[in-house]
Coordinates of C-alpha atoms and ligand atoms in Angstrom, one line a residue:
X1 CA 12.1 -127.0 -61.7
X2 CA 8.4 -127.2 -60.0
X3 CA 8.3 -130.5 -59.7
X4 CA 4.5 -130.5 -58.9
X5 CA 2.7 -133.5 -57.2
X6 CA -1.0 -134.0 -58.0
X7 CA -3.0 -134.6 -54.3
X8 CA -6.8 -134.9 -54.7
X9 CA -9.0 -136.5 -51.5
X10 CA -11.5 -139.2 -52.8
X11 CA -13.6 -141.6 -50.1
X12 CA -12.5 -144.9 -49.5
X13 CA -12.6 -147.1 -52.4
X14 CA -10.1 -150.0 -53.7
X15 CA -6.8 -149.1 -54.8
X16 CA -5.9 -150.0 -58.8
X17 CA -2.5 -150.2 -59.3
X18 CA 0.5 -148.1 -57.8
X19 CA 1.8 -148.0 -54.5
X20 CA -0.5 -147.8 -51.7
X21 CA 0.2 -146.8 -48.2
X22 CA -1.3 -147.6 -44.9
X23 CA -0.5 -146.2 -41.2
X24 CA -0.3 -148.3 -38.6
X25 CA 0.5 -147.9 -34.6
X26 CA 3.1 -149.5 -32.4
X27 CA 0.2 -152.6 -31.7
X28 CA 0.7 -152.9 -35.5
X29 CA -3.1 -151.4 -36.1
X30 CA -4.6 -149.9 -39.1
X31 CA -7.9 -148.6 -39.3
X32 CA -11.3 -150.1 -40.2
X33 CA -11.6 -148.7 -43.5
X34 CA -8.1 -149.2 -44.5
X35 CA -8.6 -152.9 -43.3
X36 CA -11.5 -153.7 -45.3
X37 CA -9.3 -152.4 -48.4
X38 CA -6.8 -154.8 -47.7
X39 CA -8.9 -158.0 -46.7
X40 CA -7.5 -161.1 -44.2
X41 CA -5.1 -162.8 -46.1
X42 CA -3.2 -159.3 -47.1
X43 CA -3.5 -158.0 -43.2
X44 CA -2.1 -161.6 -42.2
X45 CA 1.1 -161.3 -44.6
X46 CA 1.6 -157.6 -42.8
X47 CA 1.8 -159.3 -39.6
X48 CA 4.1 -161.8 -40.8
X49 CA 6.1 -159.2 -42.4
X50 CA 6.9 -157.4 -39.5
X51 CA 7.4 -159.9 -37.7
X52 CA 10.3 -161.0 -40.1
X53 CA 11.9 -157.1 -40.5
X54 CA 11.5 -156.3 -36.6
X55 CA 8.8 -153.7 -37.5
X56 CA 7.2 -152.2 -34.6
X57 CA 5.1 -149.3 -36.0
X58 CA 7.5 -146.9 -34.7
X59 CA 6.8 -143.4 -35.9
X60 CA 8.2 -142.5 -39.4
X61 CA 9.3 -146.2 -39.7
X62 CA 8.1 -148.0 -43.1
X63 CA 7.8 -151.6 -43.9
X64 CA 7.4 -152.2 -48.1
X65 CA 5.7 -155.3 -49.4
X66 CA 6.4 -155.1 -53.3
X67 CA 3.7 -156.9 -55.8
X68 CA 1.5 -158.0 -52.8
X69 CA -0.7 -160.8 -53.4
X70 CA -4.5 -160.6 -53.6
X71 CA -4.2 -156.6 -53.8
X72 CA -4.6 -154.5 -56.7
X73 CA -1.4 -152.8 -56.0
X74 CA 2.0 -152.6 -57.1
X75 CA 3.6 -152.3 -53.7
X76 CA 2.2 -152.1 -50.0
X77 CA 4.4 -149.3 -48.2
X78 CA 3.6 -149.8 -44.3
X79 CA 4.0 -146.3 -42.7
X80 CA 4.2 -146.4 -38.3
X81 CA 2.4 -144.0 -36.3
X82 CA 4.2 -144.6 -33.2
X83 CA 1.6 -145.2 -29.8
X84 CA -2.1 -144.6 -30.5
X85 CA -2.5 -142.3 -27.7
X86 CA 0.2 -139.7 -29.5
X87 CA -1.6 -140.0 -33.0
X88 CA -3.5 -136.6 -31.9
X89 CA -0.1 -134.6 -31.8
X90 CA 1.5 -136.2 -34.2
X91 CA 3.4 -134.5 -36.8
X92 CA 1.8 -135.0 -39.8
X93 CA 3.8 -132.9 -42.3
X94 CA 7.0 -134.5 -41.7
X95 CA 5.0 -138.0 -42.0
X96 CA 3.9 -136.8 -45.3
X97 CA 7.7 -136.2 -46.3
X98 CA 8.4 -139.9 -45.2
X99 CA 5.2 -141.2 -47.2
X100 CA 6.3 -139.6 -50.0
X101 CA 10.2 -140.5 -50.1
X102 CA 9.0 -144.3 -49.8
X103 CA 6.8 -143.6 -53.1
X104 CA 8.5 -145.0 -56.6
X105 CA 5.2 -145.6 -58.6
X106 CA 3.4 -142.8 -61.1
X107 CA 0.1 -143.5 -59.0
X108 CA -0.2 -143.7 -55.1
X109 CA -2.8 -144.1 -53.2
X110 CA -2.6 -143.0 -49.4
X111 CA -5.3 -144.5 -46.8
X112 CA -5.8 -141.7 -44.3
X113 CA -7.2 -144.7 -41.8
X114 CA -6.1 -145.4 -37.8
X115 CA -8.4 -147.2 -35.1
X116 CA -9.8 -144.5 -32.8
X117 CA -8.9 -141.5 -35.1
X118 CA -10.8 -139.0 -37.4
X119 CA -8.3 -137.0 -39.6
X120 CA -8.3 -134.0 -39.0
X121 CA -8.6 -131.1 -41.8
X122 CA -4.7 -129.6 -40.6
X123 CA -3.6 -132.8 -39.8
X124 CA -4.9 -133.8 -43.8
X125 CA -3.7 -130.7 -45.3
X126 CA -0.2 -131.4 -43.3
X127 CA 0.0 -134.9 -44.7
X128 CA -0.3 -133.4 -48.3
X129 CA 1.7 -130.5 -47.8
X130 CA 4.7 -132.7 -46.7
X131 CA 4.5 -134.7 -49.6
X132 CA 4.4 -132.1 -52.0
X133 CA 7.4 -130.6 -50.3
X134 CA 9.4 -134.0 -50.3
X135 CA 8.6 -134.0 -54.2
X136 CA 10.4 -131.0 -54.6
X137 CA 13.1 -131.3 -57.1
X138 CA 15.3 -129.1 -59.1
X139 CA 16.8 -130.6 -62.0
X140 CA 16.6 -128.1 -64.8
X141 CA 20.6 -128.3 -65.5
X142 CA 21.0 -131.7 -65.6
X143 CA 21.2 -133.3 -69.2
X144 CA 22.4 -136.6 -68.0
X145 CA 20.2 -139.4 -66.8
X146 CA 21.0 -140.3 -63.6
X147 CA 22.1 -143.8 -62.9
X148 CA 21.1 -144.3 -66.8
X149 CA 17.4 -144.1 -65.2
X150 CA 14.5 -141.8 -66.5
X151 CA 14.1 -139.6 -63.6
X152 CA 10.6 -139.9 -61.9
X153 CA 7.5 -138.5 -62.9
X154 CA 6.0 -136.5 -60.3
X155 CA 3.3 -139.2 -58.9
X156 CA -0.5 -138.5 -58.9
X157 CA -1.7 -138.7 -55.1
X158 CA -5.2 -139.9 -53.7
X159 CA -6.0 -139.8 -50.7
X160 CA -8.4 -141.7 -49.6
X161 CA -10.7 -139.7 -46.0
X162 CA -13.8 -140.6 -44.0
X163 CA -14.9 -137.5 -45.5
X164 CA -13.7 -135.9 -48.1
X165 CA -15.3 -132.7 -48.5
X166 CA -14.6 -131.6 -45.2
X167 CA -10.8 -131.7 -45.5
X168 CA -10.9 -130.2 -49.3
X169 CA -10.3 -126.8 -48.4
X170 CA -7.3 -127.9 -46.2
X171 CA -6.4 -129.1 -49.3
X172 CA -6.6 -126.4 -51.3
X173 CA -4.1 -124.5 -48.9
X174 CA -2.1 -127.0 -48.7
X175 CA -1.7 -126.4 -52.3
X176 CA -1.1 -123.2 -52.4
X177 CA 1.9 -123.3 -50.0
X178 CA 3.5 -126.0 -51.2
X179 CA 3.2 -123.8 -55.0
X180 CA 4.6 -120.9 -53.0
X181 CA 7.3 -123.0 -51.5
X182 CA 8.4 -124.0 -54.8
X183 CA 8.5 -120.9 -56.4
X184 CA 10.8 -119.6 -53.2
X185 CA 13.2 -122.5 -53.6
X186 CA 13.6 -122.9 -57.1
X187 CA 14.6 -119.1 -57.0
X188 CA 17.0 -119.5 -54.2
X189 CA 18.4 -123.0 -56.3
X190 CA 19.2 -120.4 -59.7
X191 CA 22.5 -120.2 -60.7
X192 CA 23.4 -115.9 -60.7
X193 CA 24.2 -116.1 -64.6
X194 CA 20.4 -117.1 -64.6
X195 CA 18.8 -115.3 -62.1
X196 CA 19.7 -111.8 -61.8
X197 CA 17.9 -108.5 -60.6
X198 CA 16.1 -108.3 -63.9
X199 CA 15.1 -111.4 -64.4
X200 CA 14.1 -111.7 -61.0
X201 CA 11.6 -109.2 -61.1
X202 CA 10.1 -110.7 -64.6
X203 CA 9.6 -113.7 -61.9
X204 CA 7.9 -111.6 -59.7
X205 CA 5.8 -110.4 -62.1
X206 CA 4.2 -113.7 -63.2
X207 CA 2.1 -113.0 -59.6
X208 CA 0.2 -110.8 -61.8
X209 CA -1.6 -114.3 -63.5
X210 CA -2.6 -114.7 -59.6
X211 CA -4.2 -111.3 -58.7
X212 CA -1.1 -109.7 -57.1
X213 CA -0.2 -106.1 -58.3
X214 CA 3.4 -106.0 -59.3
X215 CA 5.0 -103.0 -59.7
X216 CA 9.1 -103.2 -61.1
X217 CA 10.9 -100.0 -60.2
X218 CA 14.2 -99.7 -62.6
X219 CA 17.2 -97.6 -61.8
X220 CA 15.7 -94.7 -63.4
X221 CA 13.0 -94.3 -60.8
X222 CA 15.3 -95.4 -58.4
X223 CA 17.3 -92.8 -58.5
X224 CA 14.4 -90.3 -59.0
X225 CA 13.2 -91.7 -55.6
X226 CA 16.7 -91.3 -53.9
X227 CA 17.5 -95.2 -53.2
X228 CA 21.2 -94.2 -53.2
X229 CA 22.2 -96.6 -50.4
X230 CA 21.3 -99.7 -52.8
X231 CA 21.9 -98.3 -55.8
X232 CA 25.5 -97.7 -54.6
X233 CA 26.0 -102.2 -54.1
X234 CA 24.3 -102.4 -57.1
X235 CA 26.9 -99.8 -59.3
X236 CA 29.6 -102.6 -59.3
X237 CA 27.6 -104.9 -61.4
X238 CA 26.5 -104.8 -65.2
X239 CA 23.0 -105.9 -64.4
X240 CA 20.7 -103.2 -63.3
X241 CA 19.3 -103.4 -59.9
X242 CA 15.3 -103.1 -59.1
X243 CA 13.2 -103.0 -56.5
X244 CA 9.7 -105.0 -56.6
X245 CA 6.8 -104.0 -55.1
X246 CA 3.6 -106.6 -54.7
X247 CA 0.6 -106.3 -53.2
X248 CA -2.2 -108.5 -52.8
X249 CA -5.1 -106.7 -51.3
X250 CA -7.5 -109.8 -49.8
X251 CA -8.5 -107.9 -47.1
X252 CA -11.3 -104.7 -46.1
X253 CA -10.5 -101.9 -48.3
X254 CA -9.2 -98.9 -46.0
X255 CA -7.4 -101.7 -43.9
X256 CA -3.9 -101.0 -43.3
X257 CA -1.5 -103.8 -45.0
X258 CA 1.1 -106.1 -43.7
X259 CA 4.6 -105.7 -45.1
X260 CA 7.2 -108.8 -45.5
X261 CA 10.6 -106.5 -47.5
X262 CA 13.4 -109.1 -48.6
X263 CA 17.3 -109.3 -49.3
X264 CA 17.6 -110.1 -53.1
X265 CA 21.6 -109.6 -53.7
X266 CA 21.3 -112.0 -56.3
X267 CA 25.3 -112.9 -55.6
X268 CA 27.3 -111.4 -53.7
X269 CA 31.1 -111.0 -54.5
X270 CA 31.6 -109.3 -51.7
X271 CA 32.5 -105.8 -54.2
X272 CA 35.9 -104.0 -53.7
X273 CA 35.6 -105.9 -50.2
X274 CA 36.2 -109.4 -52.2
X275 CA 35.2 -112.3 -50.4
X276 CA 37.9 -115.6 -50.5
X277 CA 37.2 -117.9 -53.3
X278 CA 36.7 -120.8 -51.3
X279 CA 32.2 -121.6 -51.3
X280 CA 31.8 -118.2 -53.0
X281 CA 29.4 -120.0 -55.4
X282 CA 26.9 -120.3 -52.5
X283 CA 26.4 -116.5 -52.5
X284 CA 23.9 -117.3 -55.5
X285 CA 21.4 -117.8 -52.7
X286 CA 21.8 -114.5 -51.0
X287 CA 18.4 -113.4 -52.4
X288 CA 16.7 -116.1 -50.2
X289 CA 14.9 -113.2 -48.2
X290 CA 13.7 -111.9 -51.4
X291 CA 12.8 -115.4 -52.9
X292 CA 10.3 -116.2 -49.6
X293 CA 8.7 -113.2 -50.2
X294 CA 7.9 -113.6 -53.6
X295 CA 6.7 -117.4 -52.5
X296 CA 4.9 -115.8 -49.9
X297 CA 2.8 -113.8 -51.7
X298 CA 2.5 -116.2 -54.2
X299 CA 1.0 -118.3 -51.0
X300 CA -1.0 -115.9 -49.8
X301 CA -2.5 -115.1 -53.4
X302 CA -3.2 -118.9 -54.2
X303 CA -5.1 -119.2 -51.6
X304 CA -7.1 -116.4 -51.0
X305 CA -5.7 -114.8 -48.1
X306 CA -8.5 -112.4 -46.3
X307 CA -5.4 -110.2 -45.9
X308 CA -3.7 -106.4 -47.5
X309 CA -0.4 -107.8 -48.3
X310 CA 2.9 -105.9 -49.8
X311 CA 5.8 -107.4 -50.1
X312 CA 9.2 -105.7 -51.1
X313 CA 12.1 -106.7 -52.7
X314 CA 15.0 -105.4 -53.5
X315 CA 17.2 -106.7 -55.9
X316 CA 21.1 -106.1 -57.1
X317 CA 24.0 -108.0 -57.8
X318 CA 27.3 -107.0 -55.5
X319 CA 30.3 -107.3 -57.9
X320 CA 33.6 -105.5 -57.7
X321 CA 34.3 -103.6 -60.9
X322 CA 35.6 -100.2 -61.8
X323 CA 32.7 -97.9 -60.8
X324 CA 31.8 -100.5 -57.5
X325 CA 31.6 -98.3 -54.5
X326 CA 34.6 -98.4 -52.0
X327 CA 35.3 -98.7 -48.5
X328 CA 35.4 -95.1 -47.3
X329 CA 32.6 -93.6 -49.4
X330 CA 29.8 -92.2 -47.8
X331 CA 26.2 -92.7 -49.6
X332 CA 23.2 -90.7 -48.5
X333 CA 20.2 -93.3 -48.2
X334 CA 16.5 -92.5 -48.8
X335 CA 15.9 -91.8 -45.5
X336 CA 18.5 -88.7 -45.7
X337 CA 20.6 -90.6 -43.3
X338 CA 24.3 -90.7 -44.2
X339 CA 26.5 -94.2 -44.3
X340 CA 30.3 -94.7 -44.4
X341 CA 30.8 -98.1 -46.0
X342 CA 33.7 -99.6 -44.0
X343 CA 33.1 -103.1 -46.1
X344 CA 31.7 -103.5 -49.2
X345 CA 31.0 -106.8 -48.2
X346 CA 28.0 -105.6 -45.5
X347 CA 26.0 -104.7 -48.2
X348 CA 22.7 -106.4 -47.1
X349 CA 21.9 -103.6 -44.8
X350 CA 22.8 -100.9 -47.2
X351 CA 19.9 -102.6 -50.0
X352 CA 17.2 -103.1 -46.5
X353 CA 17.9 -99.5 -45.1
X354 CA 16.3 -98.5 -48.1
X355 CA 13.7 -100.9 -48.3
X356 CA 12.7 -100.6 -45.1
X357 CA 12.3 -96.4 -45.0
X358 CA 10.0 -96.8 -48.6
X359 CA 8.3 -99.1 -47.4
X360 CA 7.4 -97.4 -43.9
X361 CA 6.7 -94.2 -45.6
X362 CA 4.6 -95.4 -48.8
X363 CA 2.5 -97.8 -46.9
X364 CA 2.3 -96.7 -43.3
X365 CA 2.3 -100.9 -43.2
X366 CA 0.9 -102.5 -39.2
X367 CA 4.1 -104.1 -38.9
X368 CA 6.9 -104.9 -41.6
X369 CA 9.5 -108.4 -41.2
X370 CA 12.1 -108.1 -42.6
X371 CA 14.0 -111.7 -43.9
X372 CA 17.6 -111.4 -45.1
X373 CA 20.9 -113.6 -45.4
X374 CA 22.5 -110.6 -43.7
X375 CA 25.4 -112.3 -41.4
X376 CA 27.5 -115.1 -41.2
X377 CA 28.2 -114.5 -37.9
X378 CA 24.1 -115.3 -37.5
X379 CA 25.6 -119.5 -37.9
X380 CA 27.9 -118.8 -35.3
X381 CA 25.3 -118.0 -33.1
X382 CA 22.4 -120.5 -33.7
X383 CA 23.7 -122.5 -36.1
X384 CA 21.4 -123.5 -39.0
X385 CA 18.4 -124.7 -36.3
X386 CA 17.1 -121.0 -36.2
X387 CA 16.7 -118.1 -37.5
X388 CA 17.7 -115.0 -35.8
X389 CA 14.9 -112.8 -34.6
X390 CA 15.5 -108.8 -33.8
X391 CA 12.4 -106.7 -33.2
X392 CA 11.4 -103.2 -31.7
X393 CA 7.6 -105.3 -30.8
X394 CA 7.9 -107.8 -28.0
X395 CA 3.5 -109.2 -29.4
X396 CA 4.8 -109.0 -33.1
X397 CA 8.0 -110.8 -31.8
X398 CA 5.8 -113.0 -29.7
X399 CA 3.8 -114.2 -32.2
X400 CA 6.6 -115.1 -34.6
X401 CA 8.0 -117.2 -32.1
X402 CA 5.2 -119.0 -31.6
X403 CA 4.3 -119.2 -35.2
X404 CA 8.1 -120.8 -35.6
X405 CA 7.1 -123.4 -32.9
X406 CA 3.8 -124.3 -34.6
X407 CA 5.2 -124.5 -38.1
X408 CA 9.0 -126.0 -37.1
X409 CA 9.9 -123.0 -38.6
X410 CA 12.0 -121.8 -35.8
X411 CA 13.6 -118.3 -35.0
X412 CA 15.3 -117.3 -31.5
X413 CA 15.2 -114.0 -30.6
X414 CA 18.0 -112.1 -30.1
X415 CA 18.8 -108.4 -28.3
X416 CA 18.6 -105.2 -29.4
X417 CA 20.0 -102.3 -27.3
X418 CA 21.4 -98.7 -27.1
X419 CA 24.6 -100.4 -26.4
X420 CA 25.0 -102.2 -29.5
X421 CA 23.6 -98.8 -31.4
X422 CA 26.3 -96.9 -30.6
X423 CA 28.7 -99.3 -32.3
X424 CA 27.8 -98.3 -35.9
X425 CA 28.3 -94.4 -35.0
X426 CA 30.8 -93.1 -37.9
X427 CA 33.5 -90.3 -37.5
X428 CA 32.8 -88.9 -40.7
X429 CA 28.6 -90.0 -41.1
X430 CA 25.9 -90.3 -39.1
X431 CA 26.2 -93.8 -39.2
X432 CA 29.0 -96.7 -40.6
X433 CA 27.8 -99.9 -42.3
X434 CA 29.5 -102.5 -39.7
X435 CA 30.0 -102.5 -35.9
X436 CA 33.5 -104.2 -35.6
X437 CA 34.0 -107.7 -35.0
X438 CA 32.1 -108.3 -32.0
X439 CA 28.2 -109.5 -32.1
X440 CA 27.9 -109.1 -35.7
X441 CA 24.4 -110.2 -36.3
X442 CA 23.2 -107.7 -33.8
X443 CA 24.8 -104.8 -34.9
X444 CA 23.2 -105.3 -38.6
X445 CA 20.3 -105.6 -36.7
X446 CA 20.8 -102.5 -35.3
X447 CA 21.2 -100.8 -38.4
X448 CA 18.4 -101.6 -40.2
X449 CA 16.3 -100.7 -36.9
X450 CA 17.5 -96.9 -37.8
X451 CA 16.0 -97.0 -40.9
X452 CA 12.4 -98.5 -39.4
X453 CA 11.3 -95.0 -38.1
X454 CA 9.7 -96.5 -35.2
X455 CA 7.1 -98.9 -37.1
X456 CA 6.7 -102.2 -35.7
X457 CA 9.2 -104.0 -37.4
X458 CA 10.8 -107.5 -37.3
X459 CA 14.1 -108.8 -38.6
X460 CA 14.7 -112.2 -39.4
X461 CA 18.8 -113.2 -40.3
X462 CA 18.3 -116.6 -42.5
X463 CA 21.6 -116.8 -43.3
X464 CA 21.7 -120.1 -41.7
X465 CA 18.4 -121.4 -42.4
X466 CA 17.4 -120.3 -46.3
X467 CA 20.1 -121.2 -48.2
X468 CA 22.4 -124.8 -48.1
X469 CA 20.0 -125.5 -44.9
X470 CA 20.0 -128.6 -43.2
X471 CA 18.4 -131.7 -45.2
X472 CA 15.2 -133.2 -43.6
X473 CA 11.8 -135.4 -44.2
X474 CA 10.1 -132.0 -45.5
X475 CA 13.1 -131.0 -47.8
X476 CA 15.7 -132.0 -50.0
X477 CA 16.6 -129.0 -51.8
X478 CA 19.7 -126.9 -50.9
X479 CA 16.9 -123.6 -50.8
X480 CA 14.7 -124.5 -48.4
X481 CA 11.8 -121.8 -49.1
X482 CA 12.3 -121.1 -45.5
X483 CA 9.9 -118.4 -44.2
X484 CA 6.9 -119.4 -46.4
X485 CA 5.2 -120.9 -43.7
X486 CA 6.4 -119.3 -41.0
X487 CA 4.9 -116.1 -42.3
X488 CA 2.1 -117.7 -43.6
X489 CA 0.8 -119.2 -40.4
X490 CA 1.6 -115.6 -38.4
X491 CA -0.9 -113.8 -41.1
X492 CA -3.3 -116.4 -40.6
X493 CA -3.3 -116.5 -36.7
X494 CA -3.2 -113.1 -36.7
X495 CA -4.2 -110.9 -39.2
X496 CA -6.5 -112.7 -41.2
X497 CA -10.5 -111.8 -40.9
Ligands
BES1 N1 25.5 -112.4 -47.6 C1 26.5 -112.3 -46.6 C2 26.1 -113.1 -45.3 C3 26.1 -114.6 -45.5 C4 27.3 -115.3 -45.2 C5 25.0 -115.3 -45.9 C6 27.3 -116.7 -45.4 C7 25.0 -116.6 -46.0 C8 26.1 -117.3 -45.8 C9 26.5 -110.8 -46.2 O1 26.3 -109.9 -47.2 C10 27.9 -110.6 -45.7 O2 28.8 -110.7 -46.5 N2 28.1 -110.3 -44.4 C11 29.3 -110.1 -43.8 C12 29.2 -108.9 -42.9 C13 30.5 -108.3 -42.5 C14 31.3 -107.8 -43.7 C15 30.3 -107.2 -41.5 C16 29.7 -111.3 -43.0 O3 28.8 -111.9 -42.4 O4 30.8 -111.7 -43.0
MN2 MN1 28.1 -109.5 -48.3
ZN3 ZN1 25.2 -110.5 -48.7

């Protein structure tokens, strides 16, 4: 469920009603504007207040005053900065996710306002972002009050800036990511009886109401085209597959257009392959490639991206029935290239080596990235803290990297090499669909480089990072929408005019 938070910018005024929430710094400081809202005898009580609780104005730290008297608000929530002099770098999105979990009122008012500091517009857009990605929620299946409580409503946010208009626009994309990121994690949070390849591309299609182009491709045309190597995961499962294409065209007409392709095995069993029983339910999220670049584009379309986007998906459902493909078979992908599936179970790479030859040839794209759930063995490497990062392009690789850094959004890059090629050879096909047990993650990687035809080209494992990812101030939700903002912030550095 969207659970959409409502951020507007005002000027300073008095807050009436709801929660309202201050920053302070470690000497306990607000700013002018903020203090004039509040008035002596309320800025007194603060100081007494922390005092009593040991608050220090540490960063991230809040202090709560409920029902405070002499303001026209329900509670005070006292939010620390940390030392003025690191205000500048501070990290304002994940300040936003801690403003927002301290929230429990319909109404909150949030005083942008520290000694010594204009808000910036990204340091305003961050603040709202993180709170609109701390609302986040998904409780669509849940019939049961929890805790015999109503569950919130999603608050209405002001924030109260110097100046308003200058930081709107900040706004604005702000609000259009955090939209994005929802759609990407409320797909990833579907159950697979919900969300399968069909209904996943009638998701995708609701971009239209944006201005994206959305084109479904069914297994007809699919097999007119020749995407044997995913049709042959898909032939296990009742549900049809298809493959998405959506393109946003913000930028100059003849200009060539970016190209983000995503994993969308909407659960994987594994096939003939059969994976154990024990957390096979999380293999609903093994469309979390897929899902990002549906939230992307729903990002990029929201606000106005001066960029040609296409994204790709490509979606089936890996299930083990009578006419699945076995281990042994050889499938001829689009790319003419022949495969000998050794495990059903590596069937990631079989959907992208399709993916990523249509979309090379259709759209002759400047680069394409590539996001997928592809390996377990990509958690035994970095854990869930990155993602992995292959590439053929050390400035496309470059910039990734540094666009992981700026947005927290972080991928590691890892090698690719003749070495490692030579792994997937097959004695019966010109190539087999797993390299043995040894550097698993790199060996996919190495087969969906064969299928890139020398196109700068980018592939990010998110195994660890997409799905079930680590909790944190900015999310809650067991699908992160990891990727939105990472790619987000790489088009905008970098490809935007
Ligand atoms: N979807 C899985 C990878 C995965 C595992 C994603 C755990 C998220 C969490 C992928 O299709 C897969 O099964 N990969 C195999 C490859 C192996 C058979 C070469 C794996 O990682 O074990
Ligand atoms: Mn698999
Ligand atoms: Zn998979």
């Amino acid at each position: 469920m969207v659970e959409r938070i409502k951020v507007e910018f005002k000027p300073f005024s008095a807050p009436a009603g709801g929660d309202l929430v201050i920053f302070v710094n470690d000497a306990l400081e607000t700013g002018a504007r903020a203090a004039e809202i509040l008035g002596g005898t309320v800025l007194e009580t603060i100081a007494r207040a922390a005092g009593a609780e040991h608050f220090k104005g540490k960063a991230k730290k809040t202090l709560i005053l409920p029902a405070p008297q002499g303001l026209a608000a329900d509670r005070l929530i006292i939010v620390g900065t940390g030392p003025a002099a690191e205000i500048a770098s501070l990290d304002w999105l994940n300040l936003g996710g801690v403003v927002q979990g301290a929230l429990k009122g319909e109404r909150a008012t949030v005083a942008a306002d520290l000694p010594d500091h204009e808000f910036s517009a990204v340091q305003a857009g961050d603040l709202a972002l993180g709170m609109q990605l701390r609302a986040y929620r998904f409780d669509r299946y849940k019939t049961k009050k929890e805790n015999g409580e109503e569950p919130p409503k999603a608050p209405k946010i002001t924030i109260l800036a110097a100046d308003p208009a200058a930081i709107k626009r900040a706004g604005k994309t702000a609000e259009a990511l955090g939209a994005g990121i929802a759609v990407a994690r409320d797909l990833v949070n579907e159950p697979p009886n919900v969300l399968f390849p069909e209904e996943f591309a009638n998701r995708a299609q609701a971009l239209e109401k944006l201005g994206v182009t959305v084109e479904v491709l069914d297994e007809k045309d699919l097999k007119k085209l020749g995407f044997r190597a995913l049709l042959g995961v898909g032939q296990g499962s009742h549900r049809e597959s298809r493959v998405v294409v959506m393109r946003w065209n913000g930028g100059a007409d003849k200009e060539k257009p970016v190209a983000i392709i995503g994993k969308g095995v909407t659960f994987d069993t594994g096939g003939i392959s059969i994976k154990p029983a024990a957390g096979m339910e999380d293999m609903k999220g093994d469309m979390a490639g897929a899902a990002c670049v549906v939230g992307l584009m729903h990002a990029l379309a929201a606000r106005k991206a001066k960029v040609n986007a296409v994204g790709l998906i490509g979606l089936v459902e890996n299930m083990p029935d009578g006419r699945a493909q076995r281990p042994g078979d050889i499938v001829t992908s689009l790319s003419g290239q022949t495969i000998e599936l050794i495990n059903t179970d590596a069937e990631g790479r079989l959907v992208l080596a399709d993916m990523l030859w249509y979309a090379q040839d259709r759209f002759k794209p400047v680069f394409m990235v590539d996001l997928a759930t592809l390996t377990g063995a990509i958690m035994v490497a970095l854990g869930q803290e990155h993602a992995g990062l292959f590439s053929n392009d050390d400035t496309l690789a470059e910039r990734l990297a540094q666009a992981g850094t700026t947005t927290g959004e972080k991928v590691w890059r890892m090698p690719l090499a003749p070495a490692y090629d030579k792994l997937i050879d097959s004695k019966f096909a010109d190539m087999k669909n797993t390299g043995g047990r040894h550097g698993g993650s790199i060996t996919a990687a190495q087969f969906l480089q064969r299928f890139v035809n020398g196109t700068p080209w980018a592939h990010l494992d998110i195994a660890g990072t997409g799905m079930n990812a680590p909790q944190s101030d900015i999310n809650k939700s067991w699908g992160s929408g990891w990727g939105v903002r990472l790619l987000d912030r790489l088009v905008r550095d970098h490809y935007e005019a």
